[in-house]
XYZ file of C-alpha atoms in Angstrom:
683
model
C 167.328 66.571 99.803
C 167.718 64.794 96.147
C 167.751 61.064 95.827
C 167.732 58.290 93.531
C 164.216 58.604 91.757
C 161.856 56.040 93.714
C 159.076 54.272 92.280
C 156.142 56.507 90.862
C 154.197 57.627 93.958
C 150.863 56.439 94.470
C 148.305 58.952 94.626
C 144.490 59.133 95.581
C 142.601 62.496 95.665
C 139.598 62.752 98.330
C 137.301 65.971 97.877
C 137.657 67.031 101.437
C 138.298 70.493 101.547
C 137.765 70.754 105.415
C 138.563 73.864 107.010
C 137.650 77.332 106.332
C 139.747 80.269 105.059
C 137.501 83.743 105.532
C 137.439 87.045 104.319
C 135.774 90.179 105.599
C 134.474 92.096 102.831
C 137.833 91.744 100.898
C 137.542 93.375 97.451
C 138.401 90.634 94.786
C 137.644 90.305 90.723
C 135.707 87.417 89.612
C 135.333 86.177 86.037
C 132.408 86.462 84.388
C 131.367 83.758 81.339
C 132.970 85.631 78.374
C 136.158 86.216 80.563
C 135.926 89.697 81.549
C 137.098 90.240 85.470
C 134.751 92.181 87.579
C 135.588 94.140 90.972
C 133.242 92.584 93.772
C 133.731 92.202 97.573
C 133.289 89.056 99.426
C 132.528 87.756 103.130
C 132.647 84.116 103.980
C 134.599 80.903 103.503
C 134.411 77.403 101.856
C 131.072 76.767 103.304
C 128.979 80.277 102.419
C 129.714 83.643 100.816
C 128.067 86.739 100.496
C 129.323 88.582 97.143
C 128.262 92.147 96.502
C 128.812 94.929 93.855
C 131.234 97.732 95.310
C 128.027 99.789 95.337
C 126.392 97.186 97.874
C 124.012 95.421 95.783
C 124.053 91.436 96.431
C 125.276 89.461 93.705
C 124.516 85.441 92.740
C 125.542 83.476 89.945
C 122.829 82.572 87.655
C 122.296 78.867 87.369
C 121.706 79.326 83.628
C 123.578 81.559 81.850
C 126.691 81.596 84.742
C 126.845 85.334 84.502
C 127.091 87.071 87.598
C 124.022 88.785 88.463
C 122.209 90.833 90.948
C 120.100 89.107 93.463
C 116.632 89.595 94.366
C 114.409 87.912 96.875
C 112.656 84.686 95.645
C 108.687 84.304 96.308
C 109.247 82.462 99.438
C 111.669 85.017 100.844
C 113.907 82.181 102.408
C 116.815 82.460 99.645
C 117.819 84.954 97.049
C 117.758 84.202 93.325
C 119.064 85.412 90.312
C 117.556 88.539 88.583
C 118.876 87.832 85.306
C 120.458 91.271 85.054
C 124.310 90.918 84.819
C 126.578 92.820 86.984
C 127.039 96.767 85.234
C 123.795 96.529 83.446
C 121.166 99.034 84.270
C 118.648 97.784 86.888
C 115.198 98.171 86.018
C 113.399 100.212 88.478
C 110.564 97.693 88.248
C 112.844 95.476 89.979
C 112.972 97.561 93.110
C 116.269 96.027 94.436
C 117.698 97.058 97.466
C 121.077 97.021 98.604
C 122.829 94.592 101.051
C 119.917 91.791 100.548
C 120.837 88.644 102.722
C 119.340 84.878 102.437
C 117.358 84.108 105.703
C 119.013 82.950 108.841
C 117.765 79.366 108.240
C 118.732 79.265 104.596
C 122.309 80.277 105.687
C 122.348 77.740 108.704
C 120.866 75.215 106.078
C 123.451 76.059 103.355
C 126.394 75.950 106.064
C 125.289 72.742 107.274
C 124.650 71.181 103.962
C 128.215 71.938 102.924
C 129.830 70.790 106.279
C 128.307 67.810 106.258
C 129.160 67.102 102.707
C 132.907 67.387 102.998
C 132.964 65.611 106.379
C 131.045 62.656 105.358
C 133.648 61.852 102.647
C 136.837 62.335 105.099
C 137.157 58.832 105.646
C 137.281 59.228 109.650
C 139.785 62.051 109.092
C 137.620 65.204 109.396
C 138.995 67.831 111.368
C 137.015 68.836 114.803
C 133.758 70.095 114.337
C 131.443 72.163 116.649
C 130.288 70.514 119.759
C 133.161 67.736 119.907
C 135.194 68.763 122.709
C 139.036 69.978 122.342
C 140.625 69.218 118.975
C 142.870 66.175 118.716
C 146.427 67.262 120.178
C 148.727 67.216 117.047
C 152.525 66.405 117.697
C 153.485 69.205 114.866
C 152.493 72.126 116.940
C 155.733 72.284 118.774
C 159.829 71.333 117.732
C 161.156 71.865 114.701
C 158.704 70.971 111.917
C 159.268 71.003 107.933
C 156.453 71.922 105.459
C 156.733 71.687 101.742
C 155.444 74.728 100.050
C 154.996 74.232 95.878
C 154.628 76.669 93.822
C 152.130 76.620 90.694
C 151.492 78.507 87.661
C 149.807 78.364 84.611
C 150.269 78.681 80.951
C 147.463 81.764 80.830
C 148.957 82.863 84.061
C 152.346 82.830 85.029
C 154.222 83.097 88.254
C 155.159 86.846 88.639
C 156.711 86.411 92.433
C 160.238 84.953 92.180
C 160.592 81.337 94.123
C 163.327 83.004 96.072
C 161.209 85.578 97.339
C 158.470 82.828 98.379
C 161.659 81.153 100.209
C 162.193 84.162 102.308
C 158.657 84.814 103.182
C 158.430 81.173 104.456
C 161.309 80.921 106.165
C 163.664 84.434 106.368
C 164.362 85.721 109.766
C 163.217 89.326 109.876
C 161.411 89.347 106.507
C 159.773 92.327 105.237
C 158.964 92.001 101.876
C 155.359 93.328 101.015
C 155.302 94.830 104.174
C 154.924 91.759 106.129
C 156.063 91.721 109.513
C 158.282 88.769 109.366
C 158.125 85.632 107.690
C 155.844 82.580 108.182
C 158.636 81.119 110.315
C 159.024 84.351 112.702
C 155.142 84.404 112.885
C 154.909 80.866 114.684
C 158.055 81.040 116.511
C 156.968 84.471 118.061
C 153.454 83.631 119.053
C 154.597 80.082 120.332
C 157.029 81.669 122.512
C 160.147 79.728 120.584
C 158.166 76.459 121.230
C 157.280 76.065 117.165
C 160.274 76.459 114.670
C 158.374 76.122 111.446
C 160.122 76.045 107.842
C 159.200 75.098 104.732
C 160.939 73.830 101.637
C 160.191 76.008 98.463
C 161.727 74.711 95.017
C 163.545 77.243 93.156
C 161.079 77.132 90.323
C 157.424 76.907 89.347
C 155.420 73.570 88.583
C 153.852 74.600 85.112
C 150.496 72.818 85.398
C 148.850 70.566 83.004
C 145.954 72.490 82.144
C 145.031 76.207 81.719
C 144.301 78.137 85.454
C 140.667 78.437 83.801
C 140.600 74.622 84.209
C 141.338 74.335 87.588
C 139.209 77.363 88.731
C 136.117 75.912 86.998
C 133.054 76.964 89.284
C 131.015 74.115 87.460
C 133.438 71.146 89.148
C 132.861 70.078 92.543
C 134.948 72.433 94.827
C 138.227 71.137 95.984
C 138.608 68.297 93.093
C 140.732 70.476 90.743
C 142.658 71.961 93.419
C 143.710 68.596 94.936
C 144.236 67.517 91.264
C 146.874 70.593 90.924
C 148.584 69.456 94.177
C 149.160 66.107 93.297
C 150.322 66.952 89.908
C 152.831 69.296 91.548
C 153.910 66.598 94.292
C 154.352 64.075 91.364
C 156.734 66.251 89.836
C 158.864 66.751 92.846
C 158.930 62.989 93.382
C 160.112 62.788 89.703
C 162.822 65.326 90.296
C 164.159 62.892 93.314
C 162.635 64.907 96.100
C 162.911 62.889 99.293
C 159.376 63.206 100.839
C 160.518 60.933 104.419
C 162.527 64.179 105.229
C 159.398 66.074 106.280
C 157.958 64.002 108.750
C 159.025 65.338 111.824
C 157.202 63.348 114.383
C 157.838 60.150 112.632
C 154.032 59.146 112.063
C 154.251 58.340 108.872
C 152.404 61.252 107.381
C 154.007 64.328 105.935
C 153.532 67.206 108.348
C 152.242 70.082 106.232
C 151.771 70.162 102.447
C 151.273 73.936 101.152
C 150.639 75.202 97.775
C 151.032 78.738 96.401
C 149.640 79.251 92.862
C 149.819 82.459 90.451
C 147.207 84.639 90.557
C 144.223 84.806 92.572
C 140.578 82.579 92.366
C 137.863 84.168 89.940
C 135.452 81.600 90.865
C 133.855 83.038 93.955
C 131.125 81.723 95.793
C 133.570 79.064 97.235
C 134.406 77.348 94.064
C 137.061 76.612 91.914
C 140.750 77.348 93.582
C 139.508 79.491 96.455
C 141.753 78.783 99.576
C 141.245 76.389 101.751
C 142.874 73.617 103.954
C 142.034 70.022 103.580
C 143.253 66.417 102.974
C 144.295 64.473 100.117
C 146.045 61.205 99.679
C 149.423 60.813 98.244
C 152.326 58.303 99.265
C 155.962 58.473 98.403
C 159.295 57.318 99.999
C 157.204 55.467 103.038
C 155.055 58.526 103.932
C 151.671 59.618 102.955
C 150.233 63.171 102.522
C 147.233 63.839 105.005
C 146.886 67.990 105.249
C 147.302 70.362 102.919
C 146.591 74.153 102.563
C 145.972 76.124 98.743
C 146.388 79.660 98.678
C 146.537 82.398 95.956
C 149.752 84.500 95.501
C 147.968 87.710 93.760
C 150.453 90.290 92.896
C 151.963 90.136 96.780
C 152.466 87.722 99.364
C 150.484 88.025 102.936
C 150.981 86.523 106.464
C 147.249 86.317 107.067
C 145.628 83.584 105.116
C 148.782 81.572 104.876
C 149.244 81.346 108.755
C 145.703 80.859 109.468
C 145.395 77.782 107.156
C 148.642 76.681 108.794
C 147.119 77.024 112.250
C 144.654 73.926 110.821
C 147.155 72.272 109.495
C 149.800 72.160 112.199
C 148.010 72.655 115.376
C 144.323 71.315 114.060
C 143.008 74.503 115.450
C 139.154 75.297 114.506
C 138.025 78.490 113.219
C 136.520 80.543 115.733
C 134.328 82.815 113.571
C 130.492 82.152 112.668
C 130.361 80.009 109.742
C 126.784 81.883 109.172
C 128.058 85.384 109.551
C 125.403 86.300 111.917
C 127.696 87.333 114.455
C 131.423 88.062 114.646
C 132.640 85.171 116.807
C 135.996 86.392 118.644
C 136.506 89.302 115.815
C 140.173 90.610 115.615
C 141.175 88.966 118.735
C 142.384 85.868 117.297
C 144.205 84.213 114.290
C 141.433 82.000 113.790
C 138.829 84.543 113.494
C 139.176 88.207 111.751
C 142.834 88.221 111.605
C 142.680 91.757 111.597
C 145.837 92.629 109.506
C 146.978 90.937 106.134
C 150.945 91.705 107.106
C 150.557 91.564 110.446
C 147.914 89.198 111.857
C 147.149 89.330 115.756
C 148.247 86.302 117.761
C 146.184 82.887 118.065
C 144.056 83.578 121.345
C 144.588 82.097 124.856
C 142.615 79.199 124.173
C 144.503 77.893 120.991
C 147.695 78.575 122.440
C 146.915 76.519 125.600
C 145.773 73.425 123.484
C 148.948 73.772 121.183
C 151.009 73.374 124.591
C 152.596 76.946 124.251
C 151.338 78.644 127.656
C 152.982 78.858 130.759
C 149.508 78.117 132.767
C 148.792 79.047 136.552
C 145.803 77.224 138.246
C 143.788 79.907 139.893
C 142.560 78.050 143.240
C 143.421 79.959 146.549
C 142.782 83.452 147.135
C 145.768 85.649 146.106
C 146.795 89.357 145.571
C 148.921 91.205 143.230
C 149.017 88.342 140.682
C 151.116 89.596 137.741
C 150.726 88.467 134.152
C 152.955 89.551 131.311
C 151.698 90.164 127.536
C 154.799 88.341 126.310
C 155.432 85.287 127.642
C 152.317 83.305 126.537
C 151.083 83.460 130.229
C 147.902 82.128 131.246
C 145.601 82.067 134.322
C 142.971 79.096 134.454
C 139.965 78.993 136.409
C 138.440 75.417 136.194
C 134.784 74.278 136.821
C 134.854 72.164 139.737
C 132.919 69.357 137.925
C 133.148 69.641 134.106
C 136.566 69.811 132.542
C 135.038 70.891 129.196
C 134.136 74.585 130.829
C 136.731 77.045 132.092
C 138.117 80.257 132.042
C 141.732 81.734 130.533
C 142.989 84.828 131.444
C 145.601 86.843 129.225
C 147.277 90.207 128.964
C 147.107 91.533 125.343
C 149.006 94.715 124.410
C 148.583 96.675 121.124
C 152.156 95.948 119.929
C 154.314 93.534 117.707
C 152.041 90.634 116.676
C 149.312 92.472 118.566
C 149.689 95.927 116.812
C 146.157 95.509 115.096
C 144.235 94.559 118.087
C 141.040 96.775 118.873
C 141.811 97.157 122.471
C 144.741 96.096 124.942
C 144.246 95.049 128.772
C 143.163 91.526 130.555
C 141.481 89.322 127.748
C 138.959 86.999 130.076
C 138.067 84.155 127.963
C 135.172 81.651 128.721
C 135.409 78.450 127.172
C 133.179 75.344 126.589
C 134.915 72.903 124.298
C 131.502 71.519 123.601
C 130.358 74.674 122.080
C 130.286 76.315 118.983
C 131.373 79.833 117.696
C 128.256 79.186 115.188
C 125.919 80.013 118.259
C 125.821 83.128 119.714
C 122.596 82.929 121.859
C 124.537 82.863 125.269
C 122.160 80.262 126.598
C 122.733 77.103 128.611
C 122.763 74.906 125.288
C 123.592 77.289 122.694
C 126.751 79.249 123.450
C 129.907 79.958 121.679
C 132.988 77.226 122.181
C 135.308 80.440 122.770
C 133.977 83.655 124.331
C 135.575 86.676 125.184
C 133.814 88.396 128.211
C 133.720 91.898 127.218
C 134.439 94.166 129.608
C 131.893 96.935 128.497
C 128.705 94.233 128.850
C 127.375 95.025 125.400
C 128.284 91.755 123.761
C 129.060 93.572 120.633
C 130.718 90.112 118.875
C 127.633 88.029 119.991
C 125.336 90.793 118.472
C 126.927 91.156 115.041
C 127.503 94.887 115.930
C 131.654 94.803 115.305
C 134.882 92.964 115.432
C 136.232 94.173 118.737
C 136.360 97.857 120.148
C 138.457 99.615 122.665
C 136.377 98.804 125.945
C 136.571 94.915 125.242
C 139.274 94.152 127.800
C 139.745 94.615 131.148
C 142.169 97.446 133.074
C 142.070 100.482 135.358
C 140.369 102.720 135.994
C 137.260 101.664 134.400
C 137.502 97.940 134.084
C 138.540 96.591 137.366
C 136.322 94.300 139.158
C 135.203 91.367 136.950
C 133.284 88.473 138.509
C 129.713 87.146 139.682
C 128.599 90.434 140.715
C 130.028 92.505 137.664
C 128.132 93.002 134.311
C 129.059 90.979 132.226
C 129.376 88.160 135.212
C 131.629 85.267 135.260
C 128.847 82.374 136.019
C 129.085 79.258 134.509
C 126.864 78.587 131.126
C 124.094 76.766 133.540
C 123.582 80.157 135.187
C 125.751 79.082 138.714
C 128.006 81.051 140.285
C 131.678 80.321 139.230
C 133.369 81.916 142.278
C 136.191 83.580 139.630
C 136.326 87.063 140.677
C 139.199 89.317 139.584
C 139.633 92.699 141.119
C 141.925 95.438 141.633
C 143.028 94.898 138.136
C 145.646 97.586 136.667
C 146.434 99.719 134.230
C 146.888 98.084 130.799
C 150.579 97.775 130.183
C 153.287 94.419 129.439
C 152.830 93.636 132.868
C 149.555 93.801 134.610
C 148.539 92.915 138.059
C 144.867 91.590 139.938
C 143.619 90.099 143.039
C 141.875 86.653 142.668
C 139.016 85.313 145.012
C 138.261 88.150 146.966
C 135.090 87.890 148.947
C 132.448 90.458 147.375
C 128.902 91.172 148.066
C 126.243 89.858 145.571
C 122.674 90.919 146.149
C 119.645 89.654 143.901
C 117.775 93.338 144.131
C 118.898 97.096 144.334
C 115.281 98.379 144.942
C 112.192 97.553 146.639
C 108.930 99.474 145.785
C 105.629 99.177 147.052
C 102.826 101.879 146.209
C 99.998 101.579 148.596
C 96.823 103.412 149.392
C 96.349 105.497 152.713
C 95.746 103.342 155.432
C 96.857 99.885 154.183
C 99.735 97.840 155.034
C 103.019 96.834 153.130
C 103.599 93.224 153.070
C 107.070 91.410 154.153
C 109.930 91.316 151.711
C 112.731 89.078 150.744
C 116.066 89.753 149.145
C 119.414 87.440 148.977
C 122.788 87.641 149.925
C 125.452 85.725 148.779
C 129.618 85.595 148.499
C 130.798 85.796 145.116
C 133.916 83.984 146.314
C 133.581 80.184 146.797
C 137.101 80.497 148.301
C 137.304 83.409 151.064
C 134.456 83.230 153.560
C 132.329 86.714 153.887
C 130.798 88.096 157.619
C 128.435 90.635 156.873
C 126.059 92.967 158.570
C 123.246 94.808 157.088
C 121.650 98.406 159.009
C 118.945 100.682 158.010
C 118.679 104.493 157.621
C 114.775 103.930 159.209
C 113.483 102.358 162.102
C 110.127 101.439 160.220
C 111.658 97.974 158.806
C 113.162 95.337 160.444
C 115.716 93.222 159.012
C 116.100 89.420 159.815
C 118.480 87.987 160.274
C 120.931 91.356 159.889
C 124.135 89.646 160.037
C 125.612 86.350 158.496
C 128.190 84.324 157.188
C 128.388 83.417 153.507
C 130.746 80.954 151.725
C 129.292 81.074 148.660
C 125.805 79.815 149.507
C 122.682 82.551 149.148
C 121.188 83.798 152.361
C 117.531 84.769 152.320
C 116.971 88.261 154.588
C 113.551 89.232 155.416
C 112.217 92.646 155.783
C 109.005 93.263 158.104
C 107.285 96.830 158.318
C 106.126 99.078 161.395
C 102.537 99.068 159.776
C 100.885 100.628 162.987
C 103.010 103.458 161.728
C 102.717 103.346 158.164
C 98.849 102.931 158.227
C 98.723 106.495 159.682
C 100.882 108.099 157.149
C 99.949 110.701 154.746
C 99.965 110.535 150.965
C 103.865 110.919 149.961
C 106.834 109.200 149.586
C 108.785 107.353 152.464
C 112.229 105.951 151.911
C 115.266 104.147 153.272
C 118.690 102.894 152.409
C 119.831 99.237 153.494
C 123.426 98.976 153.608
C 125.379 95.458 153.217
C 128.546 95.466 154.924
C 131.572 93.046 154.911
C 135.222 93.522 155.848
C 137.338 92.457 153.281
C 134.869 92.205 150.652
C 136.322 94.026 147.448
C 132.547 96.180 146.857
C 131.306 96.618 150.576
C 129.477 98.270 151.001
C 126.548 97.484 148.604
C 122.929 99.032 149.279
C 119.474 98.585 148.654
C 116.813 101.645 148.496
C 113.382 100.763 149.635
C 110.460 102.969 148.756
C 107.079 103.498 149.900
C 104.484 105.386 147.836
C 101.256 106.212 149.566
C 98.337 107.563 147.239
C 100.123 106.647 143.780
C 101.800 108.494 141.019
C 99.300 110.737 139.154
C 98.487 109.349 135.906
C 99.982 105.833 136.916
C 96.501 104.708 135.862
C 97.310 100.993 135.985
C 99.494 101.315 139.143
C 102.583 99.765 137.457
C 104.982 102.704 138.691
C 105.611 103.895 135.314
C 103.381 106.243 133.040
C 103.139 104.969 129.406
C 101.020 104.182 126.367
C 98.926 101.531 128.568
C 97.886 104.706 130.967
C 97.252 106.905 127.709
C 94.689 104.289 126.494
C 93.026 104.760 129.570
C 92.876 108.726 129.254
C 91.508 108.541 125.474
C 88.712 106.297 126.502
C 87.570 108.893 129.035
C 87.653 112.104 126.882
C 84.797 114.070 127.589
C 85.755 117.304 125.997
C 86.396 120.930 127.154
C 83.578 121.833 130.100
C 81.493 118.663 129.300
C 81.510 116.912 132.769
C 83.230 113.346 133.239
C 79.976 111.520 134.774
C 81.317 107.758 134.408
C 82.838 106.759 137.652
C 85.824 104.309 136.162
C 86.995 107.611 134.626
C 87.323 109.724 137.974
C 91.303 108.802 138.032
C 91.411 110.704 134.438
C 90.235 113.994 135.873
C 93.859 114.973 136.527
C 93.474 118.650 136.985
C 90.059 118.070 138.777
C 87.949 120.588 137.105
C 85.098 117.782 136.327
C 85.676 117.446 132.841
C 88.653 115.247 130.803
C 90.250 117.350 128.141
C 93.592 118.678 126.650
C 94.537 120.384 129.910
C 94.667 116.702 131.540
C 96.735 115.727 128.629
C 98.904 118.114 129.404
C 99.272 117.130 132.893
C 99.767 113.604 131.547
C 102.640 114.212 129.677
C 103.937 116.409 132.308
C 104.242 112.379 134.197
C 104.721 110.570 131.011
C 107.973 108.114 131.924
C 107.895 105.598 129.163
C 107.440 101.782 129.590
C 109.455 100.316 132.675
C 110.952 103.720 133.670
C 109.562 104.726 137.402
C 107.590 107.882 136.698
C 107.954 110.852 139.284
C 105.913 111.028 142.424
C 105.689 114.797 141.956
C 105.007 115.128 138.375
C 102.431 117.705 137.201
């Protein structure tokens, strides 16, 4: 790789750290102005960070003293400010500090947006993908044989402690196991790409000693990224002066160096996304007819780990977006993807189906026609895709994920069903038509814990027998498009979790818009007509259906039909000539919808007619709750004091003429709670 020394390289540094390197509650050391290192926990990336003491108090760097201090609410309650009390000093009780304080949602969003805008504005038209802009630009370095450059840097005040050969093995050695890692960087990308990408790095056999001290480059007072890029330029110039041929590292022939990695001795101690916080960005450096474009910089600490290095190279090689929430008020796609939580430092999980798909690493089969016994392997990057009939930006991907090998740290195993909208953003957990994730995991348990910020994934998120065997428009969660329309994606007969799973696609399925119809009427009153709808979840397989009833006092029209995905309206009429003669009580019927070949036949609707009402349901809304208790309180007369107000007649639940504690006892026996139907026979 050596050659005659070329003319001095042309370099220009642009302050554009643009992709994020997240941590999630990681224990780190930050430096106080007097040089002392203090232990903290950090959540965040280069756009926004939460820093806490080990005992849970939120911290902030004081803008005047530059000390790491306990945070307190500001007067406006939107943002946190410094209390002036340095970490480790006694906290005055008068301050009333609480643990785990946070900036307001709006303050976080504004901070993240401002940071992103500042970074992207200075990118000279070369910024990475941002939320809501469709698929990333396809790179030519996500497949084939790609070589990167990994420079090693140490400092006079922090010499390197990990041997360069160890770093070379970490990057390139097949079967590497140093520091507990599951293979090398080369192994990781070769495995997760199913052999589509072989990525190695040139590692110099000695460290480059930086021109300045570590403190100079890790200075939190300097605009973020400036000194990091200065450091990388120094190291590249040193390589150039030693006769290194940069032109050998342009595998795709586009005139740009494919990948530049920088590992530096020690760790970042500035915090709050300052100094040498790990990131991936862009800089300009030209030598040997090729130019630098993207780089990533990571601290070495006292060991090497795959997680951050592979995450940042996912940005650099494949142009992958981050798939966590920059505002940290939801979990993105959690521990199911390298570009979110990563799950393990030394054995990070695989990229999710969407990232493999856009990298060109998958065997993708479109789901078009009804098929049974479809098989899907967890080891061959096999996907199924269900496309939107009109919009190419929205579709579903299905993959098989197992808790083995690269995915050993997954929270669950089974079929992962991904809802993709390339114009979405994983900053938006609202799940509305306009605001939703770019990549959503359709969580089988229907709790949407990732969007609700409850956890980073659990053992009921993926689809498998015996519990989660049916995924479609009729399931909870459903497979509708983001505009609410039925997608027609229906998976059934999902097998037990395993390296090879099977399922059926496109079977007809009955979809009803209600499961119960209820009327409360006075004796002698008629029951009005009702309607409900029947639809077929499949847009592929027609469904012939019939509807029957267990009672002859309800007539169904029509009682049969054919659905090819459209919604049919069914009308119920009642035999009021008979019903108006019924005594007080509860009367029920079961309507059954049958469809040969439908995966969920039959489906039922309960019809309930209550004559005379429910005791204590004073507002006749079928529940007995606080609103009803308010009426009872307003009618209280006291023990043996006759209640003469006609409007309070219903409050005399024990029919003894007064409204007292005995009536309250009857009421409590009927209490159901808001929205919960009360027992008709309560007493």
